CSV table of C-alpha atoms in Angstrom, one decimal:
chain,number,residue,atom,x,y,z
A,1,MET,CA,138.4,168.3,111.0
A,2,ALA,CA,134.8,167.1,111.0
A,3,SER,CA,133.5,170.7,111.3
A,4,GLY,CA,136.0,171.8,108.6
A,5,SER,CA,134.6,169.2,106.1
A,6,MET,CA,131.1,170.2,106.9
A,7,THR,CA,132.0,173.9,106.1
A,8,MET,CA,133.4,172.8,102.8
A,9,THR,CA,130.2,170.9,102.0
A,10,THR,CA,128.2,174.0,102.8
A,11,VAL,CA,130.4,176.1,100.5
A,12,VAL,CA,129.9,173.6,97.6
A,13,VAL,CA,126.2,173.8,98.0
A,14,GLU,CA,126.1,177.6,98.1
A,15,THR,CA,128.4,177.8,95.1
A,16,ASN,CA,126.0,175.5,93.3
A,17,LEU,CA,123.0,177.8,94.0
A,18,LEU,CA,122.0,180.1,91.1
A,19,SER,CA,122.1,183.8,91.8
A,20,ARG,CA,118.8,185.7,91.4
A,21,GLN,CA,120.0,186.9,88.0
A,22,GLU,CA,121.0,183.4,86.9
A,23,LEU,CA,117.7,182.0,87.9
A,24,ARG,CA,115.9,184.9,86.0
A,25,ASP,CA,118.0,184.1,82.9
A,26,ARG,CA,117.1,180.4,83.1
A,27,LEU,CA,113.4,181.2,83.4
A,28,GLN,CA,113.7,183.7,80.5
A,29,ALA,CA,115.3,180.9,78.3
A,30,VAL,CA,112.4,178.7,79.1
A,31,GLY,CA,110.0,181.4,78.0
A,32,ASP,CA,111.9,182.2,74.8
A,33,SER,CA,111.8,178.6,73.7
A,34,ARG,CA,108.6,177.2,75.1
A,35,TYR,CA,106.1,180.0,75.8
A,36,HIS,CA,103.1,179.9,73.4
A,37,HIS,CA,103.9,183.1,71.6
A,38,ARG,CA,105.7,180.8,69.2
A,39,HIS,CA,102.8,178.4,68.7
A,40,PRO,CA,101.6,178.0,65.0
A,41,PHE,CA,98.0,179.0,66.0
A,42,HIS,CA,99.1,182.3,67.5
A,43,LEU,CA,101.3,183.0,64.5
A,44,ARG,CA,98.3,182.4,62.2
A,45,MET,CA,96.2,184.7,64.5
A,46,HIS,CA,98.8,187.5,64.3
A,47,ARG,CA,99.1,187.2,60.5
A,48,GLY,CA,95.4,187.8,60.2
A,49,GLU,CA,94.8,184.3,58.8
A,50,LEU,CA,92.0,183.1,61.1
A,51,THR,CA,88.4,183.1,60.2
A,52,ARG,CA,85.7,184.4,62.6
A,53,GLY,CA,84.7,180.8,63.3
A,54,GLN,CA,88.3,179.9,64.3
A,55,LEU,CA,88.4,182.9,66.6
A,56,GLN,CA,85.1,181.8,68.1
A,57,ALA,CA,86.6,178.3,68.7
A,58,TRP,CA,89.6,179.9,70.4
A,59,ALA,CA,87.6,182.2,72.6
A,60,LEU,CA,85.2,179.5,73.6
A,61,ASN,CA,87.9,177.0,74.4
A,62,ARG,CA,90.1,179.4,76.2
A,63,TYR,CA,87.2,180.4,78.3
A,64,TYR,CA,87.6,177.1,80.1
A,65,TYR,CA,91.1,178.1,81.0
A,66,GLN,CA,90.1,181.6,82.1
A,67,SER,CA,87.2,180.3,84.2
A,68,ARG,CA,89.6,177.9,86.0
A,69,ILE,CA,92.2,180.6,86.9
A,70,PRO,CA,90.4,181.8,90.1
A,71,ILE,CA,89.9,178.1,91.1
A,72,LYS,CA,93.6,177.5,90.6
A,73,ASP,CA,94.4,180.6,92.7
A,74,SER,CA,92.0,179.4,95.4
A,75,LEU,CA,93.8,176.0,95.5
A,76,LEU,CA,97.1,178.0,95.7
A,77,LEU,CA,95.8,180.2,98.6
A,78,ALA,CA,94.9,177.1,100.5
A,79,LYS,CA,98.5,175.9,100.4
A,80,SER,CA,99.8,179.0,102.3
A,81,ASP,CA,99.7,179.4,106.1
A,82,ASP,CA,101.0,183.0,105.8
A,83,PRO,CA,98.3,185.8,106.0
A,84,ALA,CA,100.6,188.3,104.3
A,85,PHE,CA,101.2,186.0,101.3
A,86,ARG,CA,97.5,185.2,101.1
A,87,ARG,CA,96.6,188.9,101.2
A,88,ALA,CA,99.0,189.6,98.3
A,89,TRP,CA,97.9,186.6,96.2
A,90,ARG,CA,94.1,187.1,96.7
A,91,LYS,CA,94.4,190.1,94.4
A,92,ARG,CA,94.4,187.6,91.5
A,93,ILE,CA,91.1,186.2,92.5
A,94,LEU,CA,89.7,189.7,92.7
A,95,ASP,CA,91.2,190.6,89.3
A,96,HIS,CA,89.4,187.6,87.7
A,97,ASP,CA,86.1,187.5,89.6
A,98,GLY,CA,85.6,191.3,90.2
A,99,ASP,CA,83.8,192.9,93.0
A,100,LYS,CA,80.3,192.2,91.8
A,101,ASP,CA,78.5,190.4,89.0
A,102,GLY,CA,79.4,191.7,85.6
A,103,TYR,CA,83.0,192.7,86.4
A,104,GLY,CA,86.4,191.0,86.5
A,105,GLY,CA,88.5,189.2,84.0
A,106,VAL,CA,86.3,186.1,83.6
A,107,GLU,CA,83.4,188.4,82.6
A,108,LYS,CA,85.7,190.4,80.2
A,109,TRP,CA,86.6,187.2,78.5
A,110,ILE,CA,83.0,186.5,77.9
A,111,GLN,CA,82.7,189.9,76.3
A,112,LEU,CA,85.6,189.0,74.0
A,113,ALA,CA,83.7,185.8,73.1
A,114,GLU,CA,80.6,187.9,72.4
A,115,ALA,CA,82.6,190.2,70.2
A,116,SER,CA,83.5,187.1,68.1
A,117,GLY,CA,79.8,186.4,67.6
A,118,LEU,CA,79.2,183.8,70.3
A,119,ARG,CA,76.3,184.1,72.8
A,120,ARG,CA,77.3,184.0,76.5
A,121,GLU,CA,75.0,181.0,77.0
A,122,GLN,CA,77.2,179.1,74.5
A,123,VAL,CA,80.3,179.9,76.4
A,124,ILE,CA,79.6,179.7,80.1
A,125,PRO,CA,78.5,176.0,80.4
A,126,CYS,CA,81.8,174.9,78.7
A,127,THR,CA,79.9,172.1,77.0
A,128,GLY,CA,81.6,172.5,73.6
A,129,VAL,CA,85.2,172.7,75.0
A,130,LEU,CA,87.6,170.4,73.3
A,131,PRO,CA,88.6,167.4,75.5
A,132,GLY,CA,92.2,168.2,74.9
A,133,VAL,CA,91.8,171.7,76.2
A,134,ARG,CA,89.9,170.4,79.2
A,135,TYR,CA,92.6,167.8,80.1
A,136,ALA,CA,95.4,170.4,79.8
A,137,VAL,CA,93.6,172.9,82.0
A,138,ASP,CA,92.7,170.2,84.5
A,139,ALA,CA,96.4,169.2,84.5
A,140,TYR,CA,97.2,172.8,85.6
A,141,LEU,CA,94.8,172.5,88.5
A,142,ALA,CA,96.3,169.2,89.5
A,143,LEU,CA,99.9,170.6,89.2
A,144,VAL,CA,98.9,173.4,91.7
A,145,ARG,CA,96.9,171.2,94.0
A,146,ASP,CA,99.3,168.3,94.2
A,147,ASN,CA,102.7,170.1,94.6
A,148,SER,CA,104.4,172.5,97.0
A,149,LEU,CA,103.5,176.2,97.3
A,150,LEU,CA,106.9,177.0,95.7
A,151,ILE,CA,106.0,174.9,92.6
A,152,ALA,CA,102.5,176.3,92.5
A,153,VAL,CA,103.8,179.9,92.5
A,154,ALA,CA,106.5,179.1,89.9
A,155,SER,CA,103.9,177.7,87.6
A,156,SER,CA,102.4,181.2,87.4
A,157,LEU,CA,105.6,182.6,86.0
A,158,THR,CA,104.4,182.5,82.4
A,159,GLU,CA,103.1,185.9,83.2
A,160,LEU,CA,106.7,187.1,82.9
A,161,PHE,CA,106.2,186.8,79.1
A,162,SER,CA,102.5,187.7,78.6
A,163,ARG,CA,102.7,191.5,78.3
A,164,ASP,CA,104.6,191.3,75.0
A,165,LEU,CA,102.3,188.7,73.6
A,166,ILE,CA,99.2,190.6,74.7
A,167,SER,CA,100.5,193.9,73.2
A,168,LEU,CA,101.1,192.3,69.9
A,169,ARG,CA,97.8,190.4,69.9
A,170,MET,CA,95.8,193.6,70.6
A,171,ASP,CA,97.5,195.4,67.7
A,172,GLN,CA,96.9,192.5,65.3
A,173,MET,CA,93.3,192.0,66.4
A,174,ARG,CA,92.5,195.7,65.8
A,175,LEU,CA,94.2,195.4,62.4
A,176,HIS,CA,92.9,192.1,61.2
A,177,TYR,CA,89.8,191.4,63.2
A,178,PRO,CA,88.3,194.9,63.9
A,179,TYR,CA,85.0,193.3,65.0
A,180,LEU,CA,86.9,192.0,68.1
A,181,THR,CA,87.8,195.6,69.2
A,182,PRO,CA,84.8,196.0,71.6
A,183,GLY,CA,86.0,192.8,73.4
A,184,LEU,CA,89.5,193.8,74.2
A,185,ALA,CA,89.0,195.0,77.8
A,186,TYR,CA,90.4,191.8,79.2
A,187,PHE,CA,93.7,192.4,77.5
A,188,VAL,CA,93.8,196.0,78.6
A,189,GLY,CA,93.5,194.9,82.2
A,190,ARG,CA,96.1,192.2,81.9
A,191,LEU,CA,98.7,194.6,80.5
A,192,THR,CA,99.2,196.0,84.0
A,193,GLN,CA,98.0,193.1,86.1
A,194,ALA,CA,100.3,190.4,84.6
A,195,PRO,CA,103.6,192.2,85.1
A,196,GLU,CA,102.6,193.1,88.7
A,197,ASP,CA,101.8,189.5,89.4
A,198,ALA,CA,104.9,188.2,87.7
A,199,THR,CA,107.1,190.5,89.7
A,200,PHE,CA,105.6,189.3,93.0
A,201,ALA,CA,105.9,185.6,91.9
A,202,LEU,CA,109.5,186.0,90.7
A,203,ASP,CA,110.5,187.6,93.9
A,204,TYR,CA,108.8,184.9,95.9
A,205,VAL,CA,110.5,182.0,94.1
A,206,SER,CA,113.9,183.8,94.1
A,207,THR,CA,113.6,184.1,97.9
A,208,HIS,CA,112.0,180.8,98.7
A,209,ALA,CA,113.9,178.4,96.4
A,210,ALA,CA,116.7,177.8,99.0
A,211,THR,CA,118.5,174.9,97.3
A,212,ARG,CA,119.6,174.3,93.8
A,213,ALA,CA,117.2,171.4,93.7
A,214,GLN,CA,114.3,173.8,94.5
A,215,GLN,CA,115.5,176.2,91.9
A,216,GLU,CA,115.4,173.4,89.3
A,217,GLN,CA,111.8,172.6,90.5
A,218,VAL,CA,110.9,176.2,89.8
A,219,ILE,CA,112.3,176.0,86.3
A,220,GLN,CA,110.6,172.7,85.7
A,221,ALA,CA,107.3,174.1,86.9
A,222,LEU,CA,107.6,176.9,84.4
A,223,GLU,CA,108.3,174.4,81.6
A,224,ALA,CA,105.3,172.3,82.7
A,225,LYS,CA,103.1,175.4,82.6
A,226,CYS,CA,104.4,176.4,79.1
A,227,ALA,CA,103.5,172.8,78.0
A,228,ILE,CA,99.9,173.3,79.4
A,229,LEU,CA,99.4,176.5,77.5
A,230,TRP,CA,101.0,175.0,74.3
A,231,ALA,CA,98.8,171.9,74.4
A,232,GLN,CA,95.6,173.9,74.5
A,233,LEU,CA,96.6,175.6,71.2
A,234,ASP,CA,97.7,172.2,69.7
A,235,ALA,CA,94.1,171.0,70.4
A,236,ILE,CA,92.5,174.1,68.9
A,237,ASP,CA,94.8,174.3,65.9
A,238,TYR,CA,94.2,170.6,65.2
A,239,ALA,CA,90.4,170.7,65.5
A,240,TYR,CA,89.7,174.0,63.7
A,241,VAL,CA,92.3,174.5,61.0
A,242,VAL,CA,92.0,171.2,59.0
A,243,PRO,CA,88.3,170.4,58.1
A,244,GLY,CA,87.1,167.1,59.5
A,245,ASN,CA,89.1,167.2,62.7
A,246,ILE,CA,86.6,168.5,65.2
A,247,PRO,CA,86.1,165.6,67.7
A,248,PRO,CA,82.7,164.2,68.6
A,249,GLY,CA,80.7,166.6,70.9
A,250,ALA,CA,82.9,169.7,70.5
A,251,PHE,CA,81.8,173.2,69.4
A,252,VAL,CA,81.1,173.6,65.7
A,253,PRO,CA,81.3,177.2,64.5
A,254,ASP,CA,78.3,178.3,62.5
A,255,CYS,CA,80.4,180.6,60.3
A,256,ASP,CA,83.7,180.5,58.4
B,1,MET,CA,45.3,158.0,98.4
B,2,ALA,CA,48.8,158.9,99.6
B,3,SER,CA,49.9,155.3,99.3
B,4,GLY,CA,48.3,155.1,95.8
B,5,SER,CA,50.2,158.0,94.5
B,6,MET,CA,53.5,156.6,96.0
B,7,THR,CA,52.9,153.4,94.1
B,8,MET,CA,52.3,155.4,90.9
B,9,THR,CA,55.6,157.2,91.4
B,10,THR,CA,57.4,153.8,91.9
B,11,VAL,CA,55.9,152.5,88.7
B,12,VAL,CA,57.1,155.6,86.8
B,13,VAL,CA,60.7,155.2,88.0
B,14,GLU,CA,60.8,151.5,87.1
B,15,THR,CA,59.3,152.2,83.6
B,16,ASN,CA,62.0,154.8,83.2
B,17,LEU,CA,64.8,152.3,83.8
B,18,LEU,CA,66.5,150.9,80.6
B,19,SER,CA,66.3,147.2,80.1
B,20,ARG,CA,69.7,145.4,79.8
B,21,GLN,CA,69.3,145.3,76.0
B,22,GLU,CA,68.3,149.0,75.9
B,23,LEU,CA,71.4,149.9,77.9
B,24,ARG,CA,73.5,147.8,75.7
B,25,ASP,CA,72.1,149.5,72.6
B,26,ARG,CA,72.8,152.9,74.1
B,27,LEU,CA,76.4,151.9,74.8
B,28,GLN,CA,76.8,150.5,71.3
B,29,ALA,CA,75.6,153.8,69.9
B,30,VAL,CA,78.2,155.7,71.8
B,31,GLY,CA,80.9,153.3,70.4
B,32,ASP,CA,79.6,153.6,66.9
B,33,SER,CA,79.9,157.4,67.0
B,34,ARG,CA,82.7,158.1,69.4
B,35,TYR,CA,85.1,155.2,69.6
B,36,HIS,CA,88.5,155.9,68.1
B,37,HIS,CA,88.2,153.4,65.2
B,38,ARG,CA,86.8,156.5,63.3
B,39,HIS,CA,89.7,158.8,64.2
B,40,PRO,CA,91.6,160.3,61.2
B,41,PHE,CA,94.9,158.9,62.5
B,42,HIS,CA,93.7,155.3,62.6
B,43,LEU,CA,92.1,155.7,59.1
B,44,ARG,CA,95.5,156.8,57.9
B,45,MET,CA,97.2,153.9,59.6
B,46,HIS,CA,94.8,151.4,58.1
B,47,ARG,CA,95.2,152.8,54.6
B,48,GLY,CA,98.9,152.3,54.9
B,49,GLU,CA,99.7,156.0,54.8
B,50,LEU,CA,101.9,156.3,57.9
B,51,THR,CA,105.7,156.5,57.8
B,52,ARG,CA,107.8,154.5,60.1
B,53,GLY,CA,108.6,157.6,62.1
B,54,GLN,CA,104.9,158.3,62.5
B,55,LEU,CA,104.3,154.7,63.7
B,56,GLN,CA,107.2,155.2,66.1
B,57,ALA,CA,105.6,158.3,67.5
B,58,TRP,CA,102.3,156.5,67.9
B,59,ALA,CA,103.9,153.5,69.6
B,60,LEU,CA,106.0,155.7,71.9
B,61,ASN,CA,103.1,157.9,72.9
B,62,ARG,CA,100.6,155.1,73.4
B,63,TYR,CA,103.1,153.4,75.6
B,64,TYR,CA,102.3,156.0,78.2
B,65,TYR,CA,98.7,154.9,78.1
B,66,GLN,CA,99.6,151.2,78.2
B,67,SER,CA,101.9,151.7,81.1
B,68,ARG,CA,99.2,153.4,83.1
B,69,ILE,CA,96.5,150.7,82.6
B,70,PRO,CA,97.7,148.6,85.6
B,71,ILE,CA,97.8,151.7,87.7
B,72,LYS,CA,94.3,152.5,86.6
B,73,ASP,CA,93.2,149.0,87.5
B,74,SER,CA,94.9,149.2,90.9
B,75,LEU,CA,93.0,152.5,91.6
B,76,LEU,CA,89.9,150.7,90.6
B,77,LEU,CA,90.6,147.6,92.8
B,78,ALA,CA,91.1,150.0,95.7
B,79,LYS,CA,87.5,151.2,95.3
B,80,SER,CA,85.9,147.8,95.9
B,81,ASP,CA,85.2,146.1,99.3
B,82,ASP,CA,84.2,142.8,97.6
B,83,PRO,CA,86.9,140.1,97.5
B,84,ALA,CA,85.0,138.3,94.6
B,85,PHE,CA,85.0,141.5,92.5
B,86,ARG,CA,88.6,142.2,93.2
B,87,ARG,CA,89.6,138.6,92.4
B,88,ALA,CA,87.8,138.9,89.0
B,89,TRP,CA,89.3,142.4,88.2
B,90,ARG,CA,92.9,141.6,89.2
B,91,LYS,CA,93.1,139.4,86.1
B,92,ARG,CA,93.6,142.7,84.2
B,93,ILE,CA,96.7,143.7,86.2
B,94,LEU,CA,98.1,140.2,85.6
B,95,ASP,CA,97.3,140.5,81.9
B,96,HIS,CA,99.3,143.7,81.7
B,97,ASP,CA,102.1,143.1,84.2
B,98,GLY,CA,102.6,139.3,83.6
B,99,ASP,CA,103.9,136.8,86.1
B,100,LYS,CA,107.5,137.8,85.9
B,101,ASP,CA,109.8,140.3,84.2
B,102,GLY,CA,109.6,140.2,80.5
B,103,TYR,CA,106.0,139.0,80.2
B,104,GLY,CA,102.6,140.8,80.1
B,105,GLY,CA,100.9,143.4,77.9
B,106,VAL,CA,103.2,146.3,78.9
B,107,GLU,CA,106.2,144.3,77.9
B,108,LYS,CA,104.5,143.2,74.6
B,109,TRP,CA,103.8,146.9,73.8
B,110,ILE,CA,107.5,147.6,74.2
B,111,GLN,CA,108.2,144.8,71.7
B,112,LEU,CA,105.8,146.5,69.3
B,113,ALA,CA,107.7,149.8,69.8
B,114,GLU,CA,111.0,147.9,69.2
B,115,ALA,CA,109.6,146.5,65.9
B,116,SER,CA,108.9,150.0,64.8
B,117,GLY,CA,112.6,150.8,65.3
B,118,LEU,CA,112.7,152.3,68.8
B,119,ARG,CA,115.0,151.2,71.5
B,120,ARG,CA,113.2,150.2,74.8
B,121,GLU,CA,115.3,152.8,76.6
B,122,GLN,CA,113.7,155.5,74.5
B,123,VAL,CA,110.2,154.2,75.4
B,124,ILE,CA,110.2,153.3,79.0
B,125,PRO,CA,111.1,156.6,80.7
B,126,CYS,CA,108.2,158.3,78.8
B,127,THR,CA,110.2,161.5,78.5
B,128,GLY,CA,109.3,162.2,74.9
B,129,VAL,CA,105.5,161.7,75.3
B,130,LEU,CA,103.4,164.5,74.0
B,131,PRO,CA,101.9,166.7,76.8
B,132,GLY,CA,98.5,166.3,75.2
B,133,VAL,CA,98.7,162.5,75.4
B,134,ARG,CA,100.0,162.7,79.0
B,135,TYR,CA,97.1,165.0,80.1
B,136,ALA,CA,94.5,162.7,78.5
B,137,VAL,CA,95.9,159.6,80.1
B,138,ASP,CA,96.1,161.4,83.5
B,139,ALA,CA,92.5,162.4,83.0
B,140,TYR,CA,91.6,158.7,82.8
B,141,LEU,CA,93.4,158.0,86.0
B,142,ALA,CA,91.6,160.9,87.7
B,143,LEU,CA,88.2,159.7,86.3
B,144,VAL,CA,88.7,156.3,87.9
B,145,ARG,CA,90.2,157.7,91.1
B,146,ASP,CA,87.7,160.4,91.8
B,147,ASN,CA,84.4,158.7,90.8
B,148,SER,CA,82.3,155.7,92.0
B,149,LEU,CA,83.2,152.1,91.3
B,150,LEU,CA,80.3,152.0,88.9
B,151,ILE,CA,81.6,154.9,86.8
B,152,ALA,CA,85.2,153.5,87.0
B,153,VAL,CA,84.0,150.1,85.7
B,154,ALA,CA,81.9,151.7,83.0
B,155,SER,CA,84.9,153.7,81.7
B,156,SER,CA,86.5,150.3,80.7
B,157,LEU,CA,83.6,149.5,78.4
B,158,THR,CA,85.5,150.8,75.3
B,159,GLU,CA,86.7,147.1,75.3
B,160,LEU,CA,83.3,146.3,73.9
B,161,PHE,CA,84.6,147.7,70.6
B,162,SER,CA,88.3,146.9,70.6
B,163,ARG,CA,88.3,143.4,69.1
B,164,ASP,CA,87.0,144.6,65.7
B,165,LEU,CA,89.6,147.5,65.7
B,166,ILE,CA,92.4,145.2,66.7
B,167,SER,CA,91.6,142.6,64.1
B,168,LEU,CA,91.5,145.2,61.3
B,169,ARG,CA,94.7,146.8,62.6
B,170,MET,CA,96.6,143.5,62.7
B,171,ASP,CA,95.6,142.8,59.1
B,172,GLN,CA,96.5,146.2,57.9
B,173,MET,CA,99.8,146.2,59.8
B,174,ARG,CA,100.9,142.9,58.2
B,175,LEU,CA,99.9,144.3,54.8
B,176,HIS,CA,101.3,147.8,54.9
B,177,TYR,CA,104.0,147.7,57.6
B,178,PRO,CA,105.4,144.2,57.6
B,179,TYR,CA,108.4,145.2,59.7
B,180,LEU,CA,105.8,145.5,62.6
B,181,THR,CA,104.8,141.8,62.3
B,182,PRO,CA,107.3,140.6,65.0
B,183,GLY,CA,105.7,143.1,67.4
B,184,LEU,CA,102.1,142.1,67.2
B,185,ALA,CA,101.9,139.7,70.2
B,186,TYR,CA,100.2,142.5,72.3
B,187,PHE,CA,97.2,142.5,69.9
B,188,VAL,CA,97.0,138.7,69.7
B,189,GLY,CA,96.6,138.6,73.5
B,190,ARG,CA,94.0,141.4,73.5
B,191,LEU,CA,91.9,139.6,70.9
B,192,THR,CA,90.7,137.2,73.7
B,193,GLN,CA,91.3,139.3,76.8
B,194,ALA,CA,89.4,142.4,75.8
B,195,PRO,CA,86.1,140.6,75.0
B,196,GLU,CA,86.3,138.6,78.3
B,197,ASP,CA,86.9,141.8,80.2
B,198,ALA,CA,84.1,143.7,78.4
B,199,THR,CA,81.6,140.9,79.1
B,200,PHE,CA,82.4,141.1,82.8
B,201,ALA,CA,82.2,144.9,82.9
B,202,LEU,CA,79.0,145.0,80.9
B,203,ASP,CA,77.4,142.5,83.2
B,204,TYR,CA,78.6,144.5,86.2
B,205,VAL,CA,77.2,147.8,85.1
B,206,SER,CA,73.9,146.2,83.9
B,207,THR,CA,73.4,144.7,87.4
B,208,HIS,CA,74.7,147.6,89.5
B,209,ALA,CA,73.2,150.6,87.8
B,210,ALA,CA,70.0,150.5,89.8
B,211,THR,CA,68.4,153.8,88.7
B,212,ARG,CA,68.1,155.5,85.4
B,213,ALA,CA,70.4,158.3,86.7
B,214,GLN,CA,73.1,155.6,87.3
B,215,GLN,CA,72.5,154.2,83.9
B,216,GLU,CA,73.1,157.6,82.4
B,217,GLN,CA,76.3,157.9,84.5
B,218,VAL,CA,77.4,154.6,82.9
B,219,ILE,CA,76.7,156.0,79.4
B,220,GLN,CA,78.5,159.3,80.2
B,221,ALA,CA,81.5,157.4,81.6
B,222,LEU,CA,81.8,155.5,78.3
B,223,GLU,CA,81.6,158.8,76.4
B,224,ALA,CA,84.2,160.3,78.6
B,225,LYS,CA,86.6,157.4,78.0
B,226,CYS,CA,86.0,157.6,74.2
B,227,ALA,CA,87.0,161.2,74.4
B,228,ILE,CA,90.2,160.3,76.3
B,229,LEU,CA,91.2,157.8,73.6
B,230,TRP,CA,90.3,160.2,70.8
B,231,ALA,CA,92.2,163.1,72.3
B,232,GLN,CA,95.4,161.0,72.4
B,233,LEU,CA,95.2,160.5,68.7
B,234,ASP,CA,94.3,164.2,68.1
B,235,ALA,CA,97.6,165.1,69.8
B,236,ILE,CA,99.6,162.5,67.8
B,237,ASP,CA,97.9,163.3,64.5
B,238,TYR,CA,98.6,167.0,65.1
B,239,ALA,CA,102.2,166.7,66.1
B,240,TYR,CA,103.4,164.1,63.6
B,241,VAL,CA,101.4,164.6,60.4
B,242,VAL,CA,102.0,168.2,59.6
B,243,PRO,CA,105.7,169.2,59.7
B,244,GLY,CA,106.6,171.9,62.3
B,245,ASN,CA,103.9,170.9,64.8
B,246,ILE,CA,106.0,168.8,67.3
B,247,PRO,CA,105.8,170.7,70.6
B,248,PRO,CA,109.0,171.6,72.5
B,249,GLY,CA,110.5,168.6,74.3
B,250,ALA,CA,108.6,165.9,72.5
B,251,PHE,CA,109.9,162.9,70.7
B,252,VAL,CA,111.4,163.6,67.2
B,253,PRO,CA,111.5,160.6,64.9
B,254,ASP,CA,114.9,160.0,63.3
B,255,CYS,CA,113.4,158.5,60.2
B,256,ASP,CA,110.6,159.4,57.8
C-alpha cells in the first residue's frame, strides 16, 4: 500500500503540471497585460505626440538598458555548465556586441540616438541617465545574477512579444519622426533575432521547468521582467512629459 | 633633490584635502540642491494638495524603504571590524526595530499608514509597492553592501537635512491632513534620532576620509543617496497624481 500511495502522489503532481501549451498561454496572458506595448509613453510615441527632445531622452536612457544586455547575457552564460547551452546563448552577446568595433546592436542603438540629434559622446558614458532607469536595469542584472538559470532564461521571454511592438514602432517612426529613419537598423535586426531567441528560451523553460512550482517561477520571472521594462518608461514619461520633473543631474534636451 | 620633490608632492596632496568645514559645506550644497525636500510630490504634500488616497500610496510605498533601513544598517554593521563603531551604529537598528514587538520606527510607520486609512495587513507584505520604489530601495541596499564602510556611512548623511523637512511636514500634516495626527509618532522620534545619527556619521567621514579622493567618494555617496530618495518620489508622483499611470500589479487606493 505504501508504494500505491506514492504512485498516487506522483499522479497528483503530474496532473498539476501545466502542459507546454498551458504554460505558453499563461506567459501570453502576462505579456498581454504587462508588456510595455501598453505603456502611456509608447502610446504617445506611436501617436506621433513626442517631441524630438523627448525621443532623445528615450534613446539616451534606453541606451543604458541596451548597453547592459550583453553584461546580463554574460552573467547568464556563467550560470550554465552545459557547453551546448552556452554555444546557443552566446549568439546573443554576438548580436549585441558584433564581430568588431562599429557593429552589433549596441552600436546600432547609438546610431538611433544620433538620428535623434544626440552626439555619441553624450550617450556612451551614461552620465545623464535617469536614476529610476538605472535602478530598474540594475534590478534586471541582479535578477539574472542572483537566481537560477531557469529564472534567468525565463526573464528573457519578453522577446515573445517584441516583434509586434518593433514592427508597429518602425512604421510609426517612419510616419511621425522621419528624421529617425536612418537610425532604424537596430530594429531591423531585432525583427529576426528576437523571435529566434524567444523560441529557444521558450523551449528551454518548457523543458526544464519540471515541477509546477518551477513553472510558476517562470511566469513570475516574466512578470518581473515586464515590471523592469515598464518602470523604465515610467521614469522617462515622468521626467520628460511634464515640465519641471527632470531630476537633478539628469539629461536635459536642448530642443523641444 | 629627489627627497625635495617628494616633499613638494606631499604638500600638494595635503593642500588638496578639504578641511572639515569645507567638506561640510560641500555636503550641505549637495543637500540644498538634491535632497528630496525640493521634490514636486513633497511640495504638493506641504501645500495640502494630496488626497487621502495619494497619502495612502505614499505611506504604503515608503514603508518598503522604512522596512529595509534595519537591513541596510545590518549590512553596514557587517562591514566594520571595530566593536566601538558597531556599538555606536547598532543604535539605529534598535531605533527602527524597537526592544519588543509593537515598538520601534518600523512599527510607528505602520501606525502612520493606519492613520491614512490602510490596514496593516495591506502594508506589511509590500505586495503593492511600485516597482520603481522597490528598485530604488534595493539600489540603496546594494550601494551599502557593495562599497566600502566609508561610502556606506556617507550614504546615511541625508539625515543632515531631515530634521527641517520632518518639522515642516509635521506642521503641514496637522494643518492639512488632521486625520494623520494620531500617526505622527515616527516623525517625533526622528526629530531627535536623525540629528544624533547625522552628527556621528559626519564626524566619522570627516575623520576617515583621509585623501581628497575619499572625500569625493563621500560627496558622491551623498549624491547617490539623494537620487535614491528622489527616485522613490518620482515613481509615486508619476503613478498616483495623473490618472491612468498606476503600473500593473501596484496598489490602487480605494478612496480619492
